[in-house]
Coordinates of C-alpha atoms (C1' of nucleotides) in Angstrom, one line a residue:
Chain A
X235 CA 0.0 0.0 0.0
X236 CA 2.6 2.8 1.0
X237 CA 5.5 2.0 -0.3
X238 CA 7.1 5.2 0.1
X239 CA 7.3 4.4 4.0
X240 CA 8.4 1.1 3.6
X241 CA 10.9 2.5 1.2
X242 CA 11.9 5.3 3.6
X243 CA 12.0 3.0 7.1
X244 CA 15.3 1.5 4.9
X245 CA 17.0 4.2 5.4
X246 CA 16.2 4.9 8.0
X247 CA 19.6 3.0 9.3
X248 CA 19.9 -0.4 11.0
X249 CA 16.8 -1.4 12.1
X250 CA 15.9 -4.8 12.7
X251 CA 12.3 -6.6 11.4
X252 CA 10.9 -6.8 14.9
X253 CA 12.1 -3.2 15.5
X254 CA 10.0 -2.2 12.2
X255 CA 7.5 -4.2 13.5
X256 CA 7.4 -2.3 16.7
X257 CA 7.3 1.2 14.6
X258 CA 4.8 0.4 12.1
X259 CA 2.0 -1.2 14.6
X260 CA 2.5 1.9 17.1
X261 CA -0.1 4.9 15.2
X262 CA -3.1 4.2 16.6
X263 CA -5.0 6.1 14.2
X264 CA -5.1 7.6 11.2
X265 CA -5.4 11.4 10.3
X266 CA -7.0 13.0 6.4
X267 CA -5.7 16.4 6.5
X268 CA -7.7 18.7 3.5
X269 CA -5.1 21.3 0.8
X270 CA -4.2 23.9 2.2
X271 CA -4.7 23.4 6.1
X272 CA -2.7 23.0 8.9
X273 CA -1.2 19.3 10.3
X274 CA 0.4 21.9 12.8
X275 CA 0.1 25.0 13.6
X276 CA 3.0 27.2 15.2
X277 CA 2.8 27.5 18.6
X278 CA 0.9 24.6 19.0
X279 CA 1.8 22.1 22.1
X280 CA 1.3 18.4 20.6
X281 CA 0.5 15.1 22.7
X282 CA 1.5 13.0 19.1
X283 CA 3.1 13.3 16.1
X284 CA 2.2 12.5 12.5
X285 CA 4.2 10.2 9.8
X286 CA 2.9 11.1 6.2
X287 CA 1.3 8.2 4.1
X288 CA 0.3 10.2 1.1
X289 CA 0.5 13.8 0.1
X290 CA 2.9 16.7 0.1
X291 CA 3.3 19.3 3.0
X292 CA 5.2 22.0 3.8
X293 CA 7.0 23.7 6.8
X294 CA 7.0 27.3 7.1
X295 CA 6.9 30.3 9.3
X296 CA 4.9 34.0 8.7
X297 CA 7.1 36.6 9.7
X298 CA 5.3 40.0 11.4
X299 CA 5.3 42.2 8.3
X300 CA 3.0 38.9 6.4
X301 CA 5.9 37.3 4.7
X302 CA 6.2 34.1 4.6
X303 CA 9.2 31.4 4.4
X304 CA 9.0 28.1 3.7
X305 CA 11.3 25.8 5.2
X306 CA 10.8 22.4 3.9
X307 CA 8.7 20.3 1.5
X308 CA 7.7 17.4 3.1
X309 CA 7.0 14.0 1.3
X310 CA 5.8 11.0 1.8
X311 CA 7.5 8.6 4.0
X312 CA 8.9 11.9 6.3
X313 CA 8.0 12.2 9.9
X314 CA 6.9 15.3 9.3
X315 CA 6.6 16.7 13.2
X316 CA 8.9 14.0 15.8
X317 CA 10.1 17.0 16.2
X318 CA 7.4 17.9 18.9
X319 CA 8.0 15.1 20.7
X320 CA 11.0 16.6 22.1
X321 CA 10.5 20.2 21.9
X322 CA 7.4 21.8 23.9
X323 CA 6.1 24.2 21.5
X324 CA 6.1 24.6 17.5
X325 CA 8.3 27.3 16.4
X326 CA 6.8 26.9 13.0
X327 CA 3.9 25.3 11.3
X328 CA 3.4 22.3 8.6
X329 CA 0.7 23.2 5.7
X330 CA -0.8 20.2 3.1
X331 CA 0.2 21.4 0.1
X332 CA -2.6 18.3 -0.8
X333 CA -4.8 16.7 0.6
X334 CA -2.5 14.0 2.9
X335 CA -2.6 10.8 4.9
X336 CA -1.4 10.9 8.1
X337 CA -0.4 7.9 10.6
X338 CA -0.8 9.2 14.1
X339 CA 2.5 8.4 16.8
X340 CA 0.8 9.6 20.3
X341 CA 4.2 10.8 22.5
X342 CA 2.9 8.5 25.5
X343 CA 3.7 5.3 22.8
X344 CA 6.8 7.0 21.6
X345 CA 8.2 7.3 24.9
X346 CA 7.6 3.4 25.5
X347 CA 9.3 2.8 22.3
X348 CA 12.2 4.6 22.2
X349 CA 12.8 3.7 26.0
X350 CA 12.6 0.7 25.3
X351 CA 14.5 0.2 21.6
X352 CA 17.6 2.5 21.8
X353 CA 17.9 1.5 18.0
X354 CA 14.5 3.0 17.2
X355 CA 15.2 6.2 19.1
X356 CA 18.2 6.7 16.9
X357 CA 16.8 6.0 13.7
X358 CA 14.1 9.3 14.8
X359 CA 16.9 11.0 15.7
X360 CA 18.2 10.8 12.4
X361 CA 15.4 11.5 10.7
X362 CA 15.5 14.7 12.4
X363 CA 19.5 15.5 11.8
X364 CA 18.2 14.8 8.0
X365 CA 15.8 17.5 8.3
X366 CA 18.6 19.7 9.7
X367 CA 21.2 18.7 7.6
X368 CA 18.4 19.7 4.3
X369 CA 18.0 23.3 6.2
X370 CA 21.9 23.7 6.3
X371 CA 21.7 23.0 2.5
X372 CA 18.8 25.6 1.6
X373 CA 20.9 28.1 3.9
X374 CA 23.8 28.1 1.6
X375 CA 21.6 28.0 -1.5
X376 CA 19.3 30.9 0.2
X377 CA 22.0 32.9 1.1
X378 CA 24.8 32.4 -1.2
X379 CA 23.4 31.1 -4.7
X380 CA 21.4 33.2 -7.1
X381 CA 17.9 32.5 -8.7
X382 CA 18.8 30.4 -11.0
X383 CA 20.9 28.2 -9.0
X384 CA 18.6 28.1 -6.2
X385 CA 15.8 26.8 -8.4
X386 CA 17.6 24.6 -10.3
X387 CA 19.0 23.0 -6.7
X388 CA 15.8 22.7 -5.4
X389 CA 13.8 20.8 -8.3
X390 CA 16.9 18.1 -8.3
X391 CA 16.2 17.7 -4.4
X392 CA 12.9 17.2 -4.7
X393 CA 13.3 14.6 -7.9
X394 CA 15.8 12.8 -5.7
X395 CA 14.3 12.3 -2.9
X396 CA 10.8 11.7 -4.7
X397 CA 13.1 8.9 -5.8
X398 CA 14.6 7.4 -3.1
X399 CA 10.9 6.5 -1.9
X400 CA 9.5 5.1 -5.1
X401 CA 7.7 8.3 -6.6
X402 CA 9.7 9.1 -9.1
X403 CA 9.1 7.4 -12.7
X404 CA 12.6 8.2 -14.0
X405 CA 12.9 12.3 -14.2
X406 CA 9.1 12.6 -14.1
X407 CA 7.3 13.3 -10.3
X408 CA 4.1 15.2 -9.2
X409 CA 5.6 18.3 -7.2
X410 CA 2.1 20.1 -6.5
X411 CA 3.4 23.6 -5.9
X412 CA 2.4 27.0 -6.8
X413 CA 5.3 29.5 -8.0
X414 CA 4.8 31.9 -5.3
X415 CA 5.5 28.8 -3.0
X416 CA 8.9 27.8 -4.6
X417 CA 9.6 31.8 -4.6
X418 CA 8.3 31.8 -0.9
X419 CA 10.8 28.3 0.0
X420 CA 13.9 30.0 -2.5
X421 CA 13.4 33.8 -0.8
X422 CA 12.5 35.3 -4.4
X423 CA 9.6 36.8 -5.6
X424 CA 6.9 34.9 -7.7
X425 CA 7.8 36.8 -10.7
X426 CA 11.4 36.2 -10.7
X427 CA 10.7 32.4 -10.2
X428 CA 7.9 32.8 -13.2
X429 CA 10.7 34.2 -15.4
X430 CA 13.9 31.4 -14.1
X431 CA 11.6 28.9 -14.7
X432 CA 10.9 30.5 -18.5
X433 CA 14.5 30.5 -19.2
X434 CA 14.7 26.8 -17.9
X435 CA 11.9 25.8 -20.2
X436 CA 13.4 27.5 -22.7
X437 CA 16.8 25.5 -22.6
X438 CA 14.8 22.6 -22.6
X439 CA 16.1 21.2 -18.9
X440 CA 12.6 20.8 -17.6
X441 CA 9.0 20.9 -18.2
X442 CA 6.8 22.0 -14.8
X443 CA 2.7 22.0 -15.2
X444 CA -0.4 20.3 -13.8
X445 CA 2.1 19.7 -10.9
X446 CA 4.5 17.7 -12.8
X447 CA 8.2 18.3 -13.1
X448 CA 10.0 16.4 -15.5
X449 CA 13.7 16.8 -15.7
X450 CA 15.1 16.4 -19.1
X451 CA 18.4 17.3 -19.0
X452 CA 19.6 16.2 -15.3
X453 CA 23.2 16.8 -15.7
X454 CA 23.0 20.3 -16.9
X455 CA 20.2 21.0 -14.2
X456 CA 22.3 19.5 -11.0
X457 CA 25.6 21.2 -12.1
X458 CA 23.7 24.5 -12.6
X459 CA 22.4 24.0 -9.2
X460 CA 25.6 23.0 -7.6
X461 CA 23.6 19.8 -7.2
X462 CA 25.3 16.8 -5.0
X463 CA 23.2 14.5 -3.6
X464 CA 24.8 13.4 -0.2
X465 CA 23.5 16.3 2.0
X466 CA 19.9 14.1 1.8
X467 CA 21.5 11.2 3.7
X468 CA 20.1 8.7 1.6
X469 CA 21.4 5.5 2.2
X470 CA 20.8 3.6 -1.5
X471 CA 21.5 5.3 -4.3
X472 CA 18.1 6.1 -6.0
X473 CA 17.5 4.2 -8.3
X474 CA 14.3 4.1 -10.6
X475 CA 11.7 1.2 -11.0
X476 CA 12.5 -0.5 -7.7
X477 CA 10.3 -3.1 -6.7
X478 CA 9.5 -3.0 -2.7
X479 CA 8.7 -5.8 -0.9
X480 CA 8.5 -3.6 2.7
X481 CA 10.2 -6.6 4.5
X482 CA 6.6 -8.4 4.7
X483 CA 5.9 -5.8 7.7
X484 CA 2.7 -3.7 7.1
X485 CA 1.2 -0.1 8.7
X486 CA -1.1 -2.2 11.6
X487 CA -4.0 0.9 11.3
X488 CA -4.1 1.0 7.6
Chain B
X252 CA 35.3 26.3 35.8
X253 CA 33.6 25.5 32.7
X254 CA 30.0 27.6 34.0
X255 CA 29.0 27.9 30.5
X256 CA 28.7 24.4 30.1
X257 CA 26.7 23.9 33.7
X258 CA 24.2 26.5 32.6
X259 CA 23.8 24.7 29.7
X260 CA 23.2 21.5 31.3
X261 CA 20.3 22.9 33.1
X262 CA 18.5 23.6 29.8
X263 CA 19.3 20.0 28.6
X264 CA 15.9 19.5 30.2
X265 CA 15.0 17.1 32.9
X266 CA 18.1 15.0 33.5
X267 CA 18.5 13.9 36.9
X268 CA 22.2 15.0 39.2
X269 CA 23.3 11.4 38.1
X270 CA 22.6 11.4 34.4
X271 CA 24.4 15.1 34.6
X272 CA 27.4 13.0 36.9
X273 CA 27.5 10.7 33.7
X274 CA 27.6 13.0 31.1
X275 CA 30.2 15.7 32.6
X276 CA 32.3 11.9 33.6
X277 CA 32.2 10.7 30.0
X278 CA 35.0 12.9 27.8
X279 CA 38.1 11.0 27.7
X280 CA 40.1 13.9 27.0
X281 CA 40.7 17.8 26.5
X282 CA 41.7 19.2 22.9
X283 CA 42.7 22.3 21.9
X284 CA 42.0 24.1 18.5
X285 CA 44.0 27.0 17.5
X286 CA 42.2 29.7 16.0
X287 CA 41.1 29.6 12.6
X288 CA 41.9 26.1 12.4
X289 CA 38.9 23.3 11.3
X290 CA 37.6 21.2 14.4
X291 CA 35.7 18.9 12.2
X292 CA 36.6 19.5 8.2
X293 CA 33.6 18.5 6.1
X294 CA 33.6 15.0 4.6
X295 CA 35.0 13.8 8.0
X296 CA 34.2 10.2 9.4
X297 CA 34.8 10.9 13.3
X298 CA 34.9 8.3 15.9
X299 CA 33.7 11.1 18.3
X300 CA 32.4 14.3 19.4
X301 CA 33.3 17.6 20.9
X302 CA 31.3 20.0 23.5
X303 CA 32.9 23.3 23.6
X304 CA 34.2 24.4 27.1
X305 CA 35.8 27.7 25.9
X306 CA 35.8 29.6 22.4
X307 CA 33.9 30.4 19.6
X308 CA 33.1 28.3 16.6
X309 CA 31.0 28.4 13.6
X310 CA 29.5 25.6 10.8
X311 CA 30.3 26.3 7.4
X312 CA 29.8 25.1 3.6
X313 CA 32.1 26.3 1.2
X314 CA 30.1 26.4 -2.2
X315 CA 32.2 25.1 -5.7
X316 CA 32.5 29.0 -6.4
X317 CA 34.5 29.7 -3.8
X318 CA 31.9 31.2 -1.6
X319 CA 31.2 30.6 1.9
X320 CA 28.2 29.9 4.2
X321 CA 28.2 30.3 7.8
X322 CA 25.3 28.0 8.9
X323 CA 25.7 28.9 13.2
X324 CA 28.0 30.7 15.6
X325 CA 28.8 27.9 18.3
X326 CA 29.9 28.9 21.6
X327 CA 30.8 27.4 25.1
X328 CA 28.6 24.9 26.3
X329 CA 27.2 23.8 22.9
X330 CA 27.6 20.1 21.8
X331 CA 28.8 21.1 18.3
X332 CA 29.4 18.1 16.7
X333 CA 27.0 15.6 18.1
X334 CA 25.4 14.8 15.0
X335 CA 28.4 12.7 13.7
X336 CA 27.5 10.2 16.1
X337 CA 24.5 9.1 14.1
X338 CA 25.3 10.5 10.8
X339 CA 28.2 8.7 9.4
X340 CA 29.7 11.8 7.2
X341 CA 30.3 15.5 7.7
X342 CA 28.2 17.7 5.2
X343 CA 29.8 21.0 6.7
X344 CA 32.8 21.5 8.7
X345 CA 33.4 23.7 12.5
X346 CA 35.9 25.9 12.4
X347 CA 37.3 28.0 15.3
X348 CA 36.8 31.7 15.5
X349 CA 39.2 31.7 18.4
X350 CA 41.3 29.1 20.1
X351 CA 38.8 26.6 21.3
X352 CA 39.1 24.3 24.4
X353 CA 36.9 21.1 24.1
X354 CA 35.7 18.1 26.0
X355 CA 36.0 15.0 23.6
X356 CA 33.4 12.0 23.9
X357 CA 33.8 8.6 22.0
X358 CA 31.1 7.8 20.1
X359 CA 31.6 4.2 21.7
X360 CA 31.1 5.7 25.1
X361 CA 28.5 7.8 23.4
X362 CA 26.7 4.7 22.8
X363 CA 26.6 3.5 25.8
X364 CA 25.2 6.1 27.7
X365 CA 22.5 7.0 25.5
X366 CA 21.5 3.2 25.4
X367 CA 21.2 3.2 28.9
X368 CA 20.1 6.3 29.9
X369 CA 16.9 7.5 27.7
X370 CA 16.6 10.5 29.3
X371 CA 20.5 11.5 28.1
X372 CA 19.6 10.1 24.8
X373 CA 16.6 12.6 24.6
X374 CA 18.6 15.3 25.6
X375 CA 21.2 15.2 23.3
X376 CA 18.7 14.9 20.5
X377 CA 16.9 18.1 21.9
X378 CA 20.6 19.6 21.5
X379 CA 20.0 18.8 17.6
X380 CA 16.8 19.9 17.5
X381 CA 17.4 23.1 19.3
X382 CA 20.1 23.7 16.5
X383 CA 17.4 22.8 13.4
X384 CA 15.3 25.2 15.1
X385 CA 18.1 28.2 14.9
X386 CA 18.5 26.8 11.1
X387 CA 14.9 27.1 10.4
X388 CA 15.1 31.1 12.2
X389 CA 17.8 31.6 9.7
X390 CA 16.4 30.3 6.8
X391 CA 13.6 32.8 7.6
X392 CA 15.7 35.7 7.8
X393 CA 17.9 35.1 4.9
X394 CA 15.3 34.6 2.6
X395 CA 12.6 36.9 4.2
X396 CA 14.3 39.8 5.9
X397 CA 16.8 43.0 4.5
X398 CA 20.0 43.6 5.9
X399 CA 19.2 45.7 8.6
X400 CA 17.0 43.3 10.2
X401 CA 19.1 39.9 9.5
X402 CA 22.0 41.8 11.4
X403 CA 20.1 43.3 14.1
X404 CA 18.6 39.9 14.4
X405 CA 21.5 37.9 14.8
X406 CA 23.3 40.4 17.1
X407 CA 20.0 39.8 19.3
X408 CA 20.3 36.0 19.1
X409 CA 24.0 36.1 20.1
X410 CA 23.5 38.2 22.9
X411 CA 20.8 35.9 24.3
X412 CA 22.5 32.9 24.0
X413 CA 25.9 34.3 25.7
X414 CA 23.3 35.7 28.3
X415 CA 21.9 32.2 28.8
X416 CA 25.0 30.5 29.7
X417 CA 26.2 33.7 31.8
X418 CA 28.8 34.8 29.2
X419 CA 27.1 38.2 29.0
X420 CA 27.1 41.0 31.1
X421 CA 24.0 43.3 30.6
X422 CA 24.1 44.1 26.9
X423 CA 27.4 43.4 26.2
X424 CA 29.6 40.1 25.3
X425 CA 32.2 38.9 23.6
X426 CA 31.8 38.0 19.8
X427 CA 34.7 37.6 18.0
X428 CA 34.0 37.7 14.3
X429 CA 35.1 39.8 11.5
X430 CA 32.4 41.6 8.9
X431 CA 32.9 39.4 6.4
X432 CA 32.0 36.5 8.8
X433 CA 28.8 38.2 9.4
X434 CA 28.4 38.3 5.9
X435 CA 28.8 35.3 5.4
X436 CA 26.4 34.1 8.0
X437 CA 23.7 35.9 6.6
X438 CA 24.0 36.2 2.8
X439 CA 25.6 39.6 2.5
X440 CA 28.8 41.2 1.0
X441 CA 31.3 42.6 3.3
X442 CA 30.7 46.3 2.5
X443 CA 27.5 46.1 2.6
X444 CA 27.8 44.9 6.4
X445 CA 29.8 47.6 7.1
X446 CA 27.2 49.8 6.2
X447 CA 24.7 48.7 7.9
X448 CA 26.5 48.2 10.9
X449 CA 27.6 52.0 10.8
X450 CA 23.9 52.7 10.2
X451 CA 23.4 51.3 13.5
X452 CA 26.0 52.7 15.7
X453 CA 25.0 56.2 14.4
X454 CA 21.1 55.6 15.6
X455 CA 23.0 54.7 19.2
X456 CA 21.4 51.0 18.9
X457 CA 25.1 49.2 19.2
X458 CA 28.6 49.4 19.7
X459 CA 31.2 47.1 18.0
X460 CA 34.6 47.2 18.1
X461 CA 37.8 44.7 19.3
X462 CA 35.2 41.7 19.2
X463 CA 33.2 43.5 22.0
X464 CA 29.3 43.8 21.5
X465 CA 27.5 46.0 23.1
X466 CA 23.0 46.6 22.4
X467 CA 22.9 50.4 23.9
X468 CA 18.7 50.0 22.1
X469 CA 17.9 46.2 23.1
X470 CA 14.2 46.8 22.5
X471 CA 14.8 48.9 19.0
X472 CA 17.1 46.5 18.0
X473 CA 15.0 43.6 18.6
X474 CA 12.0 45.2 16.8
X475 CA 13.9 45.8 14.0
X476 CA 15.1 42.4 13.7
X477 CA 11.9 41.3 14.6
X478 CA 13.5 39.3 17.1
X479 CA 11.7 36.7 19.4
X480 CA 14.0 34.2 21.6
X481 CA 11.3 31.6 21.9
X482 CA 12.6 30.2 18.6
X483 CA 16.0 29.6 21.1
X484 CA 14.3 27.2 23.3
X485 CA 15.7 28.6 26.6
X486 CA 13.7 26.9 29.5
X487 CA 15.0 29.6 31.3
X488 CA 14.6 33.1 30.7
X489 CA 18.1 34.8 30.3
X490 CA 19.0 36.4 33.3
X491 CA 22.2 38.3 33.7
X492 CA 24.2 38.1 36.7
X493 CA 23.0 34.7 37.7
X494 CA 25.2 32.8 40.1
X495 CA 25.2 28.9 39.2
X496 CA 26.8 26.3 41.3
X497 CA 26.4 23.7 38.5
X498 CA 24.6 21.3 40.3
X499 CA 27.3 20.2 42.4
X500 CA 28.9 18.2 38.9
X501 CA 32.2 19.1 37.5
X502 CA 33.9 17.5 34.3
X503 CA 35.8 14.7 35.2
X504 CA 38.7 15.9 32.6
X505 CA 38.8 19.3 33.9
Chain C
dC58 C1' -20.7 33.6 -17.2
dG59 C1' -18.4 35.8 -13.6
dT60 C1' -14.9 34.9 -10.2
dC61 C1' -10.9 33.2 -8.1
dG62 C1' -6.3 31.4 -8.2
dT63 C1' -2.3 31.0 -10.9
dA64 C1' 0.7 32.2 -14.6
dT65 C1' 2.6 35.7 -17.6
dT66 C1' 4.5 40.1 -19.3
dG67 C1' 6.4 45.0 -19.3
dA68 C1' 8.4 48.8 -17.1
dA69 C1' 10.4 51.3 -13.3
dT70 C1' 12.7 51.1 -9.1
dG71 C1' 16.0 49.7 -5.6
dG72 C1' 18.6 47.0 -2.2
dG73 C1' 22.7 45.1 -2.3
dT74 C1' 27.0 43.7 -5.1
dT75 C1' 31.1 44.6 -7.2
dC76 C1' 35.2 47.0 -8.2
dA77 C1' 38.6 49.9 -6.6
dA78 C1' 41.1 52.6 -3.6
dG79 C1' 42.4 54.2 0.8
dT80 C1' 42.9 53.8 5.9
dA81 C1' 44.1 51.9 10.3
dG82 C1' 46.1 48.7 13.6
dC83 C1' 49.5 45.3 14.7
dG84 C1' 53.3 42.0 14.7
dT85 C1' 57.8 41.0 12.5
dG86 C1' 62.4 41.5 11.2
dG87 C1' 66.3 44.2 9.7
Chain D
dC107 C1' 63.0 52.6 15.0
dC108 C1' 60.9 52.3 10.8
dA109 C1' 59.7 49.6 6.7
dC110 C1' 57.0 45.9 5.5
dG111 C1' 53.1 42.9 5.1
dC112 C1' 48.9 41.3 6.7
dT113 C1' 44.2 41.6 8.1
dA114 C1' 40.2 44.2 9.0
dC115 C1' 37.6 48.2 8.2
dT116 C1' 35.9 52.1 5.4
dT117 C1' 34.4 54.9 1.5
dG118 C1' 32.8 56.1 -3.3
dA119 C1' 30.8 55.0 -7.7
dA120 C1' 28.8 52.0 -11.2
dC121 C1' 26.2 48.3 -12.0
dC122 C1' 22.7 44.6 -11.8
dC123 C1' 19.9 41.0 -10.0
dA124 C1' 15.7 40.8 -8.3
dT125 C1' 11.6 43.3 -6.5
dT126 C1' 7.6 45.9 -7.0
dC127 C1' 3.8 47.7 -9.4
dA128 C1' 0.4 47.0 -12.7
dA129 C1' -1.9 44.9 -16.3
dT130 C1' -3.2 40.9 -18.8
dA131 C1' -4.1 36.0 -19.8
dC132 C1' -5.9 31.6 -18.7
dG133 C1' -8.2 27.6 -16.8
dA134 C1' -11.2 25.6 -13.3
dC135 C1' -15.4 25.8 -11.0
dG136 C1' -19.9 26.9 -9.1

DNA sequence: CGTCGTATTGAATGGGTTCAAGTAGCGTGG
DNA sequence: CCACGCTACTTGAACCCATTCAATACGACG
């Protein structure tokens, strides 16, 4: 059913079938989130946190003077708020850029867990030093690479790790995203982004509507976008048209 | 000795006086950085990892242009490298901004004490996740916010976090970086730091000079920069002059 | 068929960069 | 003691990448 969990709990480092086990039979429900709402909102104070099944999210934060910055795209297969069960309050919140699945992890059952399987405890861990070590990466492209760059980077992040969890069909993925949200994740304006992407189009690197992205020329897109893959922490090597068995272990709520 | 490094302890949340006696007993040894030298070079596969007891460090990417991006200022009492204990390679090294003094655990002794004390393992983690939230802050600012506010916010965030582990006296601290570090911290060029930062001493909001900080204007500084510590997690609210007895624990090392 | 959200285009503006030169402080060595 | 070199800071001027403002186009949807 969905795969790109399975696909992600692999990488997720070193766990061990009954440990998987253990992680996939612990949501004890199951969440529908409508486009365009909040999973979480900032400030909020959680008792559980949510693993996505299916859609796309985003994290982001409103500054006072109504900007906005988005801080992450979040896929399926990402833990998209463990980080609440550490930290009291949201500094930011997480949006559905679609309408998305959710598995729910109350903190009481996380506690349990990761008291009681050091290895799973890690593995959340790292899913969070992930995260952080994707924010260190849109820093530098944020602060130090122009439009171009920037946009180029971030579409070849997003195809990646759309294919390290099985949803990817070669270059090709569903990226549902408006321009004023990649401007608003890049720090550029929607019109700049509008005209970047033009000039990309134009080249003939990529084609981007009805929420698809297709990369045609991946070489020239990564090395424009000082592209290099290892920042994501993935494990494999993506590779395209893998067939997932998800170790015969199955989401217990789905 | 090390009071930086007790404070800090106390916003590790919730350990107990023996989980704090096993963490200050666990370094192995003391190593010393000269200034401007790497403490962990990017790429790296380290067998350990390093809490700062004196100096200032920041995390950096170099980009393949030649440019630079300062992803945190690390100071005394922060675990800087603790992430290399679950992820296996450096994607951005530490480098001293002055000689640094540091407290060196094994990621083997590491191990153990996190598999046997949960509630060490959680706060190390919360040390990560403390850091992701400053990334995210950042993230905000270099995308979101001009130069005037990025710089008034970070000189806010620095003196807050001194202030929390007592390395601050009133408004003023130590912070020993040139202009072009700030720059390249927050996305700008040199001259245009100096600018700014001119801009500011003339209002009367700051003073800057030989490394020494000083916020004449905290409240005008910190609306312009739109700054807001919750983002810093401090369970404590930063008081100045505090007197800390550390709990009784000292570093067995020390 | 009007409306809303999104994409597109043109033109003017501006925040910040880049280039270039000059200044100041400091340690070193002859 | 001064020349020298190094690093950090400062200043001016030209330029440009990206923003802002404003108008238009287009498709989906009730």
């Amino acid at each position: 059913m969905f795969t790109p969990v399975s696909n992600k709990l692999r990488q997720l480092g070193g766990l061990a079938p009954e440990e998987k086990r253990v992680l996939l039979a612990a949501p004890t429900r199951l969440r529908e989130v409508p486009r365009h709402q909040d999973i979480v909102s900032e400030g909020a104070r959680l008792g559980e946190s949510c693993l996505i099944l299916q859609g796309f999210a985003c994290r982001y934060k409103l500054l006072p003077g109504g900007k906005r910055q988005i801080l992450a795209f979040q896929i399926p297969g990402d833990f998209c708020d463990i980080q609440s069960f550490i930290l009291d309050v949201m500094d930011h919140g997480i949006c559905c850029l679609t309408r998305c699945k959710l598995a729910v992890y109350p903190h009481a059952t996380l506690r349990q867990i990761t008291e009681r399987y050091p290895a799973i405890h890690r593995a959340l861990w790292k899913e969070t030093l992930v995260d952080a070590s994707v924010y260190r990466e849109w820093m530098a492209s944020i602060g130090r690479r122009n439009a171009y760059q920037r946009i180029a980077h971030l579409l070849c992040e997003i195809m990646t790790r759309l294919q390290a969890v099985g949803l990817a069909t070669g270059h090709s993925c569903e990226f549902p995203v408006t321009q004023a949200d990649i401007g608003d994740s890049l720090g550029l304006s929607v019109v700049h982004v509008n005209r970047v992407l033009q000039q990309m189009r134009r080249k003939g690197l990529i084609t981007f509507h009805d929420n698809t992205l297709v990369i045609h020329q991946w070489e020239q897109l990564a090395q424009a976008g000082e592209f290099d893959a290892s920042y994501l922490q993935l494990t494999d090597p993506p590779k395209h048209e893998r067939k997932q068995a998800g170790d015969g272990v199955s989401m217990a709520i789905v």
